[in-house]
Short mmCIF file of C-alpha atoms in Angstrom, two decimals:
data_model
loop_
_atom_site.label_atom_id
_atom_site.label_comp_id
_atom_site.label_asym_id
_atom_site.label_seq_id
_atom_site.Cartn_x
_atom_site.Cartn_y
_atom_site.Cartn_z
CA MET V 1 150.03 79.00 98.46
CA SER V 2 150.58 76.83 101.69
CA SER V 3 148.08 76.72 104.23
CA HIS V 4 148.82 78.86 107.64
CA ALA V 5 150.26 75.30 109.26
CA THR V 6 153.18 75.95 107.09
CA LEU V 7 153.58 79.57 107.01
CA THR V 8 156.89 79.88 108.13
CA ARG V 9 158.25 77.63 105.77
CA THR V 10 156.42 79.05 102.98
CA VAL V 11 158.13 82.43 103.82
CA ALA V 12 161.32 81.32 104.46
CA GLU V 13 161.23 79.54 100.92
CA TRP V 14 160.05 83.01 99.18
CA ILE V 15 163.02 84.65 100.77
CA VAL V 16 165.38 82.34 99.53
CA HIS V 17 164.10 82.29 96.13
CA GLN V 18 163.76 86.10 96.04
CA GLY V 19 167.11 86.66 97.41
CA ALA V 20 168.30 85.22 94.16
CA THR V 21 165.99 87.00 91.60
CA ALA V 22 166.51 90.93 90.95
CA LEU V 23 164.14 93.42 92.19
CA PRO V 24 161.29 94.87 89.95
CA ASP V 25 162.14 98.64 88.26
CA GLU V 26 159.53 99.96 90.48
CA THR V 27 160.95 98.45 93.61
CA ASN V 28 164.12 99.02 92.76
CA HIS V 29 163.33 102.60 92.76
CA HIS V 30 161.08 102.76 95.66
CA VAL V 31 163.81 101.35 97.94
CA ARG V 32 166.00 103.97 96.91
CA ARG V 33 163.25 106.54 97.94
CA MET V 34 162.94 104.82 101.25
CA LEU V 35 166.79 104.78 101.83
CA LEU V 36 167.26 108.57 101.05
CA ASP V 37 164.42 108.88 103.47
CA HIS V 38 166.28 107.13 106.14
CA LEU V 39 169.60 108.51 105.82
CA ALA V 40 168.77 111.85 105.71
CA GLY V 41 166.60 111.18 109.12
CA VAL V 42 169.36 109.41 110.42
CA ALA V 43 172.19 111.96 110.04
CA ALA V 44 169.72 114.76 111.55
CA SER V 45 168.99 112.54 114.76
CA SER V 46 172.73 111.23 115.14
CA VAL V 47 173.64 114.80 116.57
CA GLY V 48 171.11 114.51 119.01
CA GLU V 49 170.89 113.90 123.13
CA VAL V 50 169.38 110.40 122.45
CA SER V 51 172.29 109.50 119.96
CA ALA V 52 174.80 110.62 122.40
CA ALA V 53 173.30 108.61 125.32
CA VAL V 54 173.13 105.57 123.24
CA GLY V 55 176.45 106.05 121.50
CA VAL V 56 178.16 105.88 125.12
CA HIS V 57 176.78 102.34 125.34
CA VAL V 58 178.04 101.41 122.07
CA ALA V 59 181.43 102.57 122.90
CA ARG V 60 181.33 100.79 125.89
CA THR V 61 179.67 97.61 124.67
CA TYR V 62 180.09 97.00 120.79
CA GLN V 63 184.21 97.60 120.27
CA GLY V 64 184.84 96.89 116.70
CA SER V 65 185.79 98.72 113.33
CA THR V 66 183.88 96.66 110.83
CA ALA V 67 180.82 98.94 110.35
CA THR V 68 179.76 102.68 110.35
CA ALA V 69 177.38 104.27 113.17
CA ILE V 70 176.86 107.58 111.29
CA GLY V 71 178.08 110.29 113.24
CA HIS V 72 179.72 108.09 115.89
CA GLY V 73 182.52 106.43 113.57
CA ARG V 74 183.26 102.84 113.28
CA THR V 75 182.23 99.93 115.60
CA SER V 76 180.93 96.57 115.40
CA ALA V 77 178.54 95.30 113.45
CA LEU V 78 175.72 94.91 116.01
CA GLY V 79 177.05 98.48 117.34
CA ALA V 80 176.18 100.28 113.91
CA ALA V 81 173.03 98.65 113.70
CA VAL V 82 171.78 99.71 117.48
CA LEU V 83 172.84 103.56 116.64
CA ASN V 84 171.75 103.83 112.88
CA GLY V 85 168.69 101.78 114.41
CA THR V 86 167.97 104.31 116.83
CA ASN V 87 168.69 107.30 115.08
CA GLY V 88 166.67 106.35 111.96
CA HIS V 89 163.61 106.79 114.55
CA GLY V 90 164.90 109.16 116.75
CA ILE V 91 163.37 112.21 115.01
CA GLU V 92 160.02 110.74 114.31
CA SER V 93 160.68 111.56 110.41
CA ASP V 94 160.95 107.83 109.31
CA GLU V 95 158.63 106.39 106.79
CA GLY V 96 155.92 104.00 107.67
CA TYR V 97 153.48 101.29 106.63
CA THR V 98 149.81 102.48 107.67
CA PRO V 99 148.40 98.85 107.52
CA GLY V 100 150.84 97.41 109.93
CA SER V 101 151.42 100.75 111.71
CA MET V 102 155.37 100.25 111.63
CA HIS V 103 158.60 101.49 110.24
CA PRO V 104 160.35 99.09 108.19
CA THR V 105 163.47 101.31 107.26
CA SER V 106 164.33 101.88 110.60
CA VAL V 107 165.16 98.25 111.60
CA VAL V 108 165.85 97.00 108.29
CA PHE V 109 168.47 99.04 106.65
CA PRO V 110 170.90 99.48 109.41
CA ALA V 111 170.98 95.36 109.96
CA VAL V 112 171.46 95.30 106.51
CA PHE V 113 174.28 97.93 105.82
CA ALA V 114 176.15 96.60 109.08
CA VAL V 115 176.56 92.99 107.93
CA ALA V 116 176.92 94.09 104.04
CA GLN V 117 179.92 96.38 105.57
CA GLU V 118 181.43 93.29 107.85
CA ARG V 119 181.25 90.83 104.89
CA GLY V 120 182.09 93.30 101.89
CA ILE V 121 178.88 92.84 100.18
CA SER V 122 177.70 95.85 97.70
CA GLY V 123 175.84 96.37 95.33
CA GLU V 124 172.21 95.69 94.03
CA ARG V 125 172.46 92.61 96.57
CA VAL V 126 172.46 94.64 99.28
CA LEU V 127 168.90 96.74 98.58
CA ARG V 128 167.58 93.20 97.56
CA ALA V 129 168.25 92.19 100.92
CA ALA V 130 166.57 95.03 102.32
CA ALA V 131 163.72 95.24 100.56
CA ILE V 132 162.91 91.58 101.06
CA GLY V 133 163.31 92.09 104.77
CA MET V 134 160.92 95.18 104.93
CA GLU V 135 158.57 93.39 102.53
CA LEU V 136 158.43 90.77 105.25
CA ALA V 137 158.12 93.20 108.19
CA CYS V 138 155.08 95.06 106.48
CA ARG V 139 153.20 91.73 105.55
CA LEU V 140 153.59 90.71 109.33
CA ALA V 141 152.67 93.88 110.72
CA ASP V 142 149.60 94.00 108.33
CA ALA V 143 148.20 90.43 109.33
CA GLY V 144 147.57 91.43 112.88
CA PRO V 145 146.47 94.86 113.69
CA PRO V 146 145.01 96.26 116.12
CA ALA V 147 145.44 93.34 118.28
CA PRO V 148 149.19 93.72 118.73
CA ARG V 149 148.60 97.46 120.02
CA ASN V 150 145.84 96.58 121.76
CA ARG V 151 148.07 93.91 123.98
CA HIS V 152 150.32 97.20 123.71
CA PHE V 153 153.01 96.13 121.74
CA HIS V 154 154.76 98.22 119.50
CA ASN V 155 154.87 96.85 115.90
CA THR V 156 157.94 98.11 115.04
CA PRO V 157 160.57 95.99 116.87
CA VAL V 158 157.88 93.38 117.23
CA ALA V 159 157.54 92.47 113.41
CA GLY V 160 160.68 94.47 112.42
CA VAL V 161 163.08 92.03 113.97
CA PHE V 162 161.94 89.32 111.32
CA GLY V 163 162.42 91.58 108.68
CA ALA V 164 165.81 92.04 109.85
CA ALA V 165 166.56 88.39 110.05
CA ALA V 166 165.10 87.81 106.80
CA ALA V 167 167.45 90.59 105.45
CA VAL V 168 170.34 89.39 106.85
CA SER V 169 169.74 85.68 106.15
CA VAL V 170 169.81 86.67 102.27
CA LEU V 171 173.23 88.44 102.79
CA LEU V 172 174.36 85.14 104.38
CA ASP V 173 173.06 82.97 101.82
CA LEU V 174 170.91 80.84 104.16
CA ASP V 175 169.07 77.91 102.67
CA SER V 176 165.24 77.84 103.43
CA ASP V 177 166.00 75.76 106.59
CA GLY V 178 168.63 78.09 107.77
CA VAL V 179 166.18 81.19 107.05
CA ALA V 180 163.39 79.29 108.78
CA ASN V 181 165.81 78.89 111.76
CA ALA V 182 166.72 82.64 111.66
CA LEU V 183 163.04 83.35 111.79
CA GLY V 184 162.42 81.21 114.48
CA LEU V 185 165.22 82.65 116.67
CA ALA V 186 164.01 86.34 115.73
CA GLY V 187 160.93 85.09 117.53
CA SER V 188 162.41 85.00 120.50
CA HIS V 189 163.71 88.26 120.13
CA ALA V 190 160.34 90.16 119.31
CA GLY V 191 159.28 92.79 121.85
CA GLY V 192 158.62 96.46 122.63
CA VAL V 193 155.93 97.71 124.60
CA PHE V 194 153.99 101.03 124.93
CA GLU V 195 154.38 101.98 128.04
CA PHE V 196 156.54 104.98 126.92
CA LEU V 197 153.99 106.96 125.88
CA GLY V 198 152.86 107.69 129.01
CA GLY V 199 155.95 109.13 129.96
CA SER V 200 157.17 109.47 126.77
CA ALA V 201 160.24 107.63 127.77
CA GLU V 202 162.91 108.03 124.94
CA VAL V 203 163.51 104.18 124.96
CA LYS V 204 160.82 104.15 122.02
CA ARG V 205 163.93 105.62 119.78
CA PHE V 206 165.65 102.65 120.81
CA HIS V 207 163.58 99.86 119.36
CA PRO V 208 164.37 99.87 116.05
CA GLY V 209 167.90 99.66 116.92
CA LYS V 210 167.31 96.74 119.09
CA ALA V 211 165.28 94.86 116.39
CA ALA V 212 167.86 95.54 113.86
CA ARG V 213 170.78 94.22 116.18
CA ASP V 214 168.77 91.11 117.26
CA GLY V 215 167.83 90.39 113.60
CA ILE V 216 171.22 90.11 112.72
CA THR V 217 172.12 88.15 115.78
CA SER V 218 169.30 85.73 114.81
CA ALA V 219 170.48 85.24 111.33
CA ASP V 220 174.09 84.82 112.55
CA LEU V 221 173.22 82.21 115.28
CA ALA V 222 171.59 80.37 112.42
CA GLU V 223 174.37 80.33 110.12
CA ALA V 224 176.81 79.16 113.30
CA GLY V 225 173.91 76.12 113.66
CA LEU V 226 171.83 77.44 116.16
CA THR V 227 168.20 75.81 116.00
CA GLY V 228 164.80 78.22 116.10
CA PRO V 229 161.61 76.82 116.25
CA THR V 230 160.39 76.72 111.81
CA THR V 231 156.60 77.08 113.07
CA ILE V 232 157.60 80.41 114.72
CA LEU V 233 155.02 82.42 112.82
CA GLU V 234 151.82 79.93 112.90
CA GLY V 235 152.66 77.83 116.01
CA ARG V 236 150.48 77.34 118.74
CA ASP V 237 153.29 79.19 121.34
CA GLY V 238 154.38 81.51 118.42
CA TYR V 239 154.61 84.83 117.22
CA PHE V 240 151.04 85.33 116.21
CA ALA V 241 149.82 83.30 119.27
CA ALA V 242 151.72 85.63 121.46
CA PHE V 243 151.00 89.09 119.80
CA ALA V 244 147.82 88.77 117.89
CA GLY V 245 145.47 85.56 119.22
CA GLU V 246 143.36 83.59 117.25
CA GLU V 247 143.75 82.79 113.56
CA GLY V 248 140.98 83.72 111.49
CA THR V 249 140.11 86.42 114.38
CA ASP V 250 142.99 88.18 115.39
CA TRP V 251 145.35 87.48 112.38
CA PHE V 252 145.24 86.14 108.96
CA ALA V 253 147.76 84.22 107.55
CA ASP V 254 146.74 84.97 103.98
CA THR V 255 147.62 88.44 104.51
CA VAL V 256 151.03 87.46 104.78
CA THR V 257 151.27 85.15 101.67
CA ARG V 258 148.60 87.00 99.42
CA GLY V 259 150.82 87.71 96.38
CA LEU V 260 153.73 86.81 97.84
CA GLY V 261 156.63 87.01 95.03
CA ALA V 262 154.21 88.77 92.66
CA GLU V 263 153.14 92.13 94.52
CA TRP V 264 155.51 94.23 97.17
CA VAL V 265 153.38 95.58 99.56
CA LEU V 266 156.17 97.74 100.45
CA LEU V 267 155.32 100.08 97.37
CA ARG V 268 152.48 101.41 99.77
CA THR V 269 154.94 102.58 102.84
CA TYR V 270 154.34 106.64 103.26
CA VAL V 271 156.69 109.18 103.47
CA LYS V 272 156.36 111.87 106.74
CA PRO V 273 156.30 115.69 105.62
CA TYR V 274 156.38 116.36 109.07
CA PRO V 275 158.67 115.00 112.11
CA CYS V 276 156.19 113.81 114.32
CA CYS V 277 154.10 110.63 115.00
CA ARG V 278 152.13 109.63 112.03
CA HIS V 279 148.70 109.51 113.75
CA LEU V 280 148.91 113.13 114.36
CA HIS V 281 149.30 114.31 110.23
CA GLY V 282 145.91 113.88 108.95
CA ALA V 283 144.75 116.48 111.67
CA ILE V 284 147.94 118.77 111.03
CA ASP V 285 147.08 118.40 107.23
CA ALA V 286 143.50 119.39 107.87
CA MET V 287 144.59 122.73 110.18
CA LEU V 288 147.26 123.67 107.41
CA ALA V 289 144.41 123.19 104.78
CA LEU V 290 142.05 125.47 106.72
CA ARG V 291 144.40 128.16 107.41
CA GLU V 292 145.23 128.54 103.81
CA GLU V 293 141.68 128.46 102.47
CA PHE V 294 140.34 130.95 104.53
CA ASP V 295 143.27 132.69 105.90
CA LEU V 296 142.58 132.34 109.29
CA ASP V 297 143.85 134.66 111.98
CA PRO V 298 145.17 132.30 114.83
CA ASP V 299 144.16 134.83 117.32
CA THR V 300 140.53 135.24 116.19
CA ILE V 301 140.69 131.11 117.14
CA ALA V 302 138.36 130.42 120.05
CA SER V 303 138.25 126.78 119.64
CA ILE V 304 139.49 123.74 117.46
CA GLU V 305 137.81 120.32 117.81
CA VAL V 306 139.88 117.45 116.15
CA GLY V 307 137.95 114.23 115.24
CA THR V 308 140.04 111.18 114.65
CA PHE V 309 140.36 107.43 115.19
CA ALA V 310 140.96 105.75 118.44
CA ILE V 311 144.40 105.29 118.52
CA ALA V 312 145.43 108.82 117.31
CA THR V 313 142.77 110.46 120.27
CA ARG V 314 145.30 108.49 122.78
CA HIS V 315 147.92 111.17 121.72
CA ALA V 316 145.94 113.87 123.22
CA GLY V 317 148.91 115.15 125.83
CA ARG V 318 149.43 118.50 126.99
CA VAL V 319 152.57 117.84 128.91
CA LEU V 320 155.35 119.15 126.94
CA ASP V 321 158.79 118.64 129.11
CA THR V 322 160.03 116.59 126.17
CA VAL V 323 160.72 116.70 122.73
CA LEU V 324 159.15 113.21 122.36
CA GLN V 325 156.00 114.39 124.32
CA GLY V 326 155.61 117.55 121.63
CA GLN V 327 156.21 115.09 118.79
CA LEU V 328 153.09 112.57 120.15
CA SER V 329 150.81 115.71 121.06
CA LEU V 330 148.08 116.23 118.70
CA PRO V 331 147.07 119.44 120.57
CA TYR V 332 150.59 121.11 120.51
CA THR V 333 151.04 120.18 116.52
CA VAL V 334 147.96 121.15 115.41
CA ALA V 335 148.31 124.53 117.25
CA VAL V 336 151.80 125.07 115.77
CA ALA V 337 150.18 124.50 112.26
CA ALA V 338 147.65 127.02 113.00
CA LEU V 339 150.06 129.66 113.97
CA THR V 340 152.61 128.75 111.78
CA GLY V 341 151.47 127.35 108.78
CA SER V 342 153.87 124.48 108.95
CA VAL V 343 155.11 121.94 111.34
CA THR V 344 158.88 121.55 111.32
CA LEU V 345 161.78 119.75 113.62
CA THR V 346 162.84 123.13 115.46
CA ASP V 347 158.91 123.49 116.55
CA PHE V 348 160.00 120.66 118.98
CA SER V 349 162.98 122.37 120.46
CA GLU V 350 162.65 123.80 124.44
CA THR V 351 162.02 127.23 123.26
CA ALA V 352 159.45 126.41 120.87
CA ARG V 353 157.89 124.21 123.32
CA ARG V 354 157.36 126.82 125.87
CA ASP V 355 156.12 129.82 123.42
CA ARG V 356 153.01 131.08 125.22
CA ARG V 357 151.14 131.81 122.31
CA THR V 358 151.37 128.33 121.27
CA ILE V 359 150.49 127.17 124.83
CA ALA V 360 147.44 129.16 124.69
CA LEU V 361 146.02 127.97 121.32
CA MET V 362 146.90 124.26 122.31
CA ASP V 363 144.59 124.43 125.65
CA LYS V 364 141.57 125.08 122.71
CA VAL V 365 142.13 122.33 120.94
CA VAL V 366 139.77 119.25 121.93
CA VAL V 367 140.07 115.96 120.64
CA ARG V 368 137.48 113.49 120.05
CA LEU V 369 136.65 109.89 118.63
CA ASP V 370 135.35 109.77 115.24
CA GLU V 371 133.35 106.67 114.50
CA ALA V 372 133.67 107.06 110.73
CA ALA V 373 137.61 107.64 111.03
CA ASP V 374 138.12 104.44 113.54
CA ALA V 375 136.19 102.37 111.47
CA SER V 376 138.80 103.74 108.21
CA TYR V 377 141.76 102.91 110.19
CA PRO V 378 144.08 101.16 109.70
CA LYS V 379 143.05 99.32 106.26
CA THR V 380 141.47 102.03 104.46
CA GLY V 381 142.98 105.23 105.88
CA ARG V 382 144.39 107.61 108.67
CA PRO V 383 141.37 110.30 108.60
CA ALA V 384 140.91 113.36 110.72
CA ASP V 385 138.22 116.01 110.66
CA VAL V 386 139.27 119.52 112.37
CA THR V 387 136.53 122.35 112.84
CA VAL V 388 137.54 125.71 113.83
CA VAL V 389 135.42 128.47 115.72
CA THR V 390 136.33 132.03 115.64
CA THR V 391 135.31 134.46 118.06
CA ASP V 392 132.59 136.08 115.83
CA GLY V 393 131.04 132.47 115.98
CA ALA V 394 132.27 131.31 112.26
CA ARG V 395 132.62 127.53 111.80
CA TYR V 396 135.33 126.11 109.56
CA GLN V 397 135.82 122.51 108.59
CA HIS V 398 138.15 120.38 106.63
CA ARG V 399 138.46 116.32 106.65
CA VAL V 400 141.50 114.75 105.67
CA GLU V 401 141.02 110.89 104.85
CA GLN V 402 144.86 110.07 104.17
CA PRO V 403 147.57 112.41 105.28
CA TYR V 404 149.95 113.65 102.73
CA GLY V 405 152.79 111.28 101.97
CA GLU V 406 150.46 108.14 101.48
CA PRO V 407 150.52 106.30 98.26
CA THR V 408 147.06 107.84 97.48
CA ASN V 409 148.28 111.01 98.63
CA PRO V 410 151.73 110.66 97.71
CA MET V 411 154.91 112.77 97.87
CA SER V 412 156.89 113.01 94.79
CA ASP V 413 160.67 112.33 94.04
CA ALA V 414 161.40 116.20 93.89
CA ASP V 415 159.47 116.93 97.04
CA LEU V 416 160.92 113.84 98.94
CA GLU V 417 164.39 115.77 98.19
CA VAL V 418 163.14 119.00 99.70
CA LYS V 419 162.44 116.94 102.71
CA ALA V 420 165.57 115.40 102.66
CA TYR V 421 167.76 118.72 102.34
CA GLY V 422 165.81 120.00 105.14
CA LEU V 423 166.84 117.45 107.82
CA LEU V 424 170.28 117.40 106.09
CA GLU V 425 171.72 120.79 105.19
CA PRO V 426 171.76 122.03 108.88
CA VAL V 427 174.00 119.10 110.21
CA ILE V 428 176.18 118.56 106.66
CA GLY V 429 175.72 121.52 104.61
CA LEU V 430 174.45 121.67 101.02
CA ALA V 431 177.43 120.42 99.50
CA GLY V 432 177.04 117.21 101.87
CA ALA V 433 173.67 116.85 101.38
CA LYS V 434 174.10 116.95 97.54
CA THR V 435 176.29 113.95 97.99
CA LEU V 436 174.19 111.99 100.22
CA VAL V 437 170.84 112.55 97.71
CA GLU V 438 172.87 111.28 94.67
CA ALA V 439 174.64 108.59 96.44
CA CYS V 440 171.16 107.08 97.21
CA TRP V 441 169.81 107.72 93.84
CA ASN V 442 172.72 105.80 92.29
CA PHE V 443 173.50 103.32 94.95
CA ASP V 444 175.76 100.68 94.02
CA THR V 445 178.32 100.52 97.24
CA LEU V 446 178.57 101.79 100.80
CA ASP V 447 181.67 103.58 100.71
CA PHE V 448 179.44 106.88 101.01
CA LEU V 449 178.60 105.82 104.71
CA ASP V 450 182.13 107.05 105.97
CA GLU V 451 182.25 110.12 104.21
CA LEU V 452 178.76 110.76 105.92
CA ASP V 453 179.78 109.86 109.21
CA SER V 454 182.66 112.04 108.82
CA ALA V 455 180.70 115.01 107.78
CA VAL V 456 178.09 114.44 110.59
CA ARG V 457 180.65 114.28 113.11
CA SER V 458 182.60 117.23 111.94
CA ALA V 459 179.43 119.20 112.30
CA LYS V 460 178.88 118.24 116.04
CA PRO V 461 180.13 120.54 118.84
CA ALA V 462 183.68 119.65 120.48
#
C-alpha cells in the first residue's frame, strides 16, 4: 500500500476500483441494516420542529423536483440532501462508528439517494456507492481521534463530507483524477464545531445535511472540471494537518489504508437502542441492568454515581429547556432509565422533561471521570460504571464495557426491526412501517422514497 505521501491518490484509486466491484454478501446485508435504521430515523424526525425550519429554508433556496425530501415532497438534489441529512440526525437515533466517533449514514445516504434519483440510477450500484462513502468516512474519522474533538470539531460533518463526495463520485463514474479532485474540493467544505453543545443549539442536527449537500457539490464540481488539491488528506495544509495535527502522533495514515479493499470497517458500526447521544448509552445500560437485577425501587435511591470516559463526562448538563439538552444529558437519561426501565423518544418531550420525580432523581446523579474507561475510549470500548446507593445504605454496582448495539454486543436483525417499527408506526402506521422495512431488506430501487414521503406528509397536522 502506498505511503502517506500519496494517501489521497491511494484512496481515489480504491474508490474507482471498488466502484466497479460487487459488495461482499456480508457488507451488502450490513448496508441494508444501516439503510433501515437510517430511514426509520429520517421518517420519525421529519415531523419535528427542526425539520420544519430547515424545510422552510430548502423551499426558499433549493427549488426543483428531481429528488425526494422525506416529509417535504420533491425538491432539488441539494435540497433533498440537506433535509434528509438533517432528519437522519434529527432525533439522535442514527447509528455510528465508535473508533471515529461519527455517524456515516446521515451524511452518505442522503447524498447518494438525491443524486441517484436525479440521474436515474438504481439497484445494487446505489448501495455500493453508499458503502464506499461510509467506509471512507469511518476510516478517516478513525485515523485522528481524539485530536479533532480536542480541537472542537464534530467528526460527523468533518469526515462525512469526504464520504459523501466519494459516494457521489462513484455514481458519476469519475476516474481516479476526478475522484481525487472531488476529495480535494470536499476538504474545503469540511467543517462543524462543537460549540452547539454548550447551549444545545439545534445546528447540530443540520451538520450531516450540510455535509451531504457539500459532498454532492464537490463531486459535481469535479465532474464539471474544477480542480481541488489532490493531496488534500496528507498535505502540509490539508485535512489531517488542519483537523488533527502531526502524522504519526495525532493521526495515522495506516488507519485509512490498512486492509482497504479487503476489510470493511463499516461492519463495525453500532445501532442505537435509545434516541440520545451514544456517549450516554453505557450508563443507561448499566442502570437498566441494576434496576432489573436488584428490583430497585427508584424512591429508595439516595445517590447514583456514573464513572465514564472524559468526553462522556462533558455531557453532565442539567438544564432541560430543549429536547437536545435532554438527549445530551447523562444525569437525565440515567434518571429516566432508573424510573421507567427504558429510554424512548417520548421521554424527551416537554412534559417528560418537566416531570418533578425525574428531576428530583436526576439531582442525585453524579458524573465523574473513570480513568480506566478513559483509557479504553474510543479504540476498545465506551465503558461506564454505575453505582447506586439506597436510603438504607445498600450499594449496587454494574459496569458496562460496550453498550448494547456495538459489534461486540450486537443488535439482531429482529431487534433492529423492533426499533424501526417503534420509530415508524407513530408516524406512518403499521402498514406503512411494514412496507418500508421490506423495501430496505429487498432494496433494488428508490421508488419507495416517494411513497414514504407521501405517508409522512399525510401524518403531519394540517
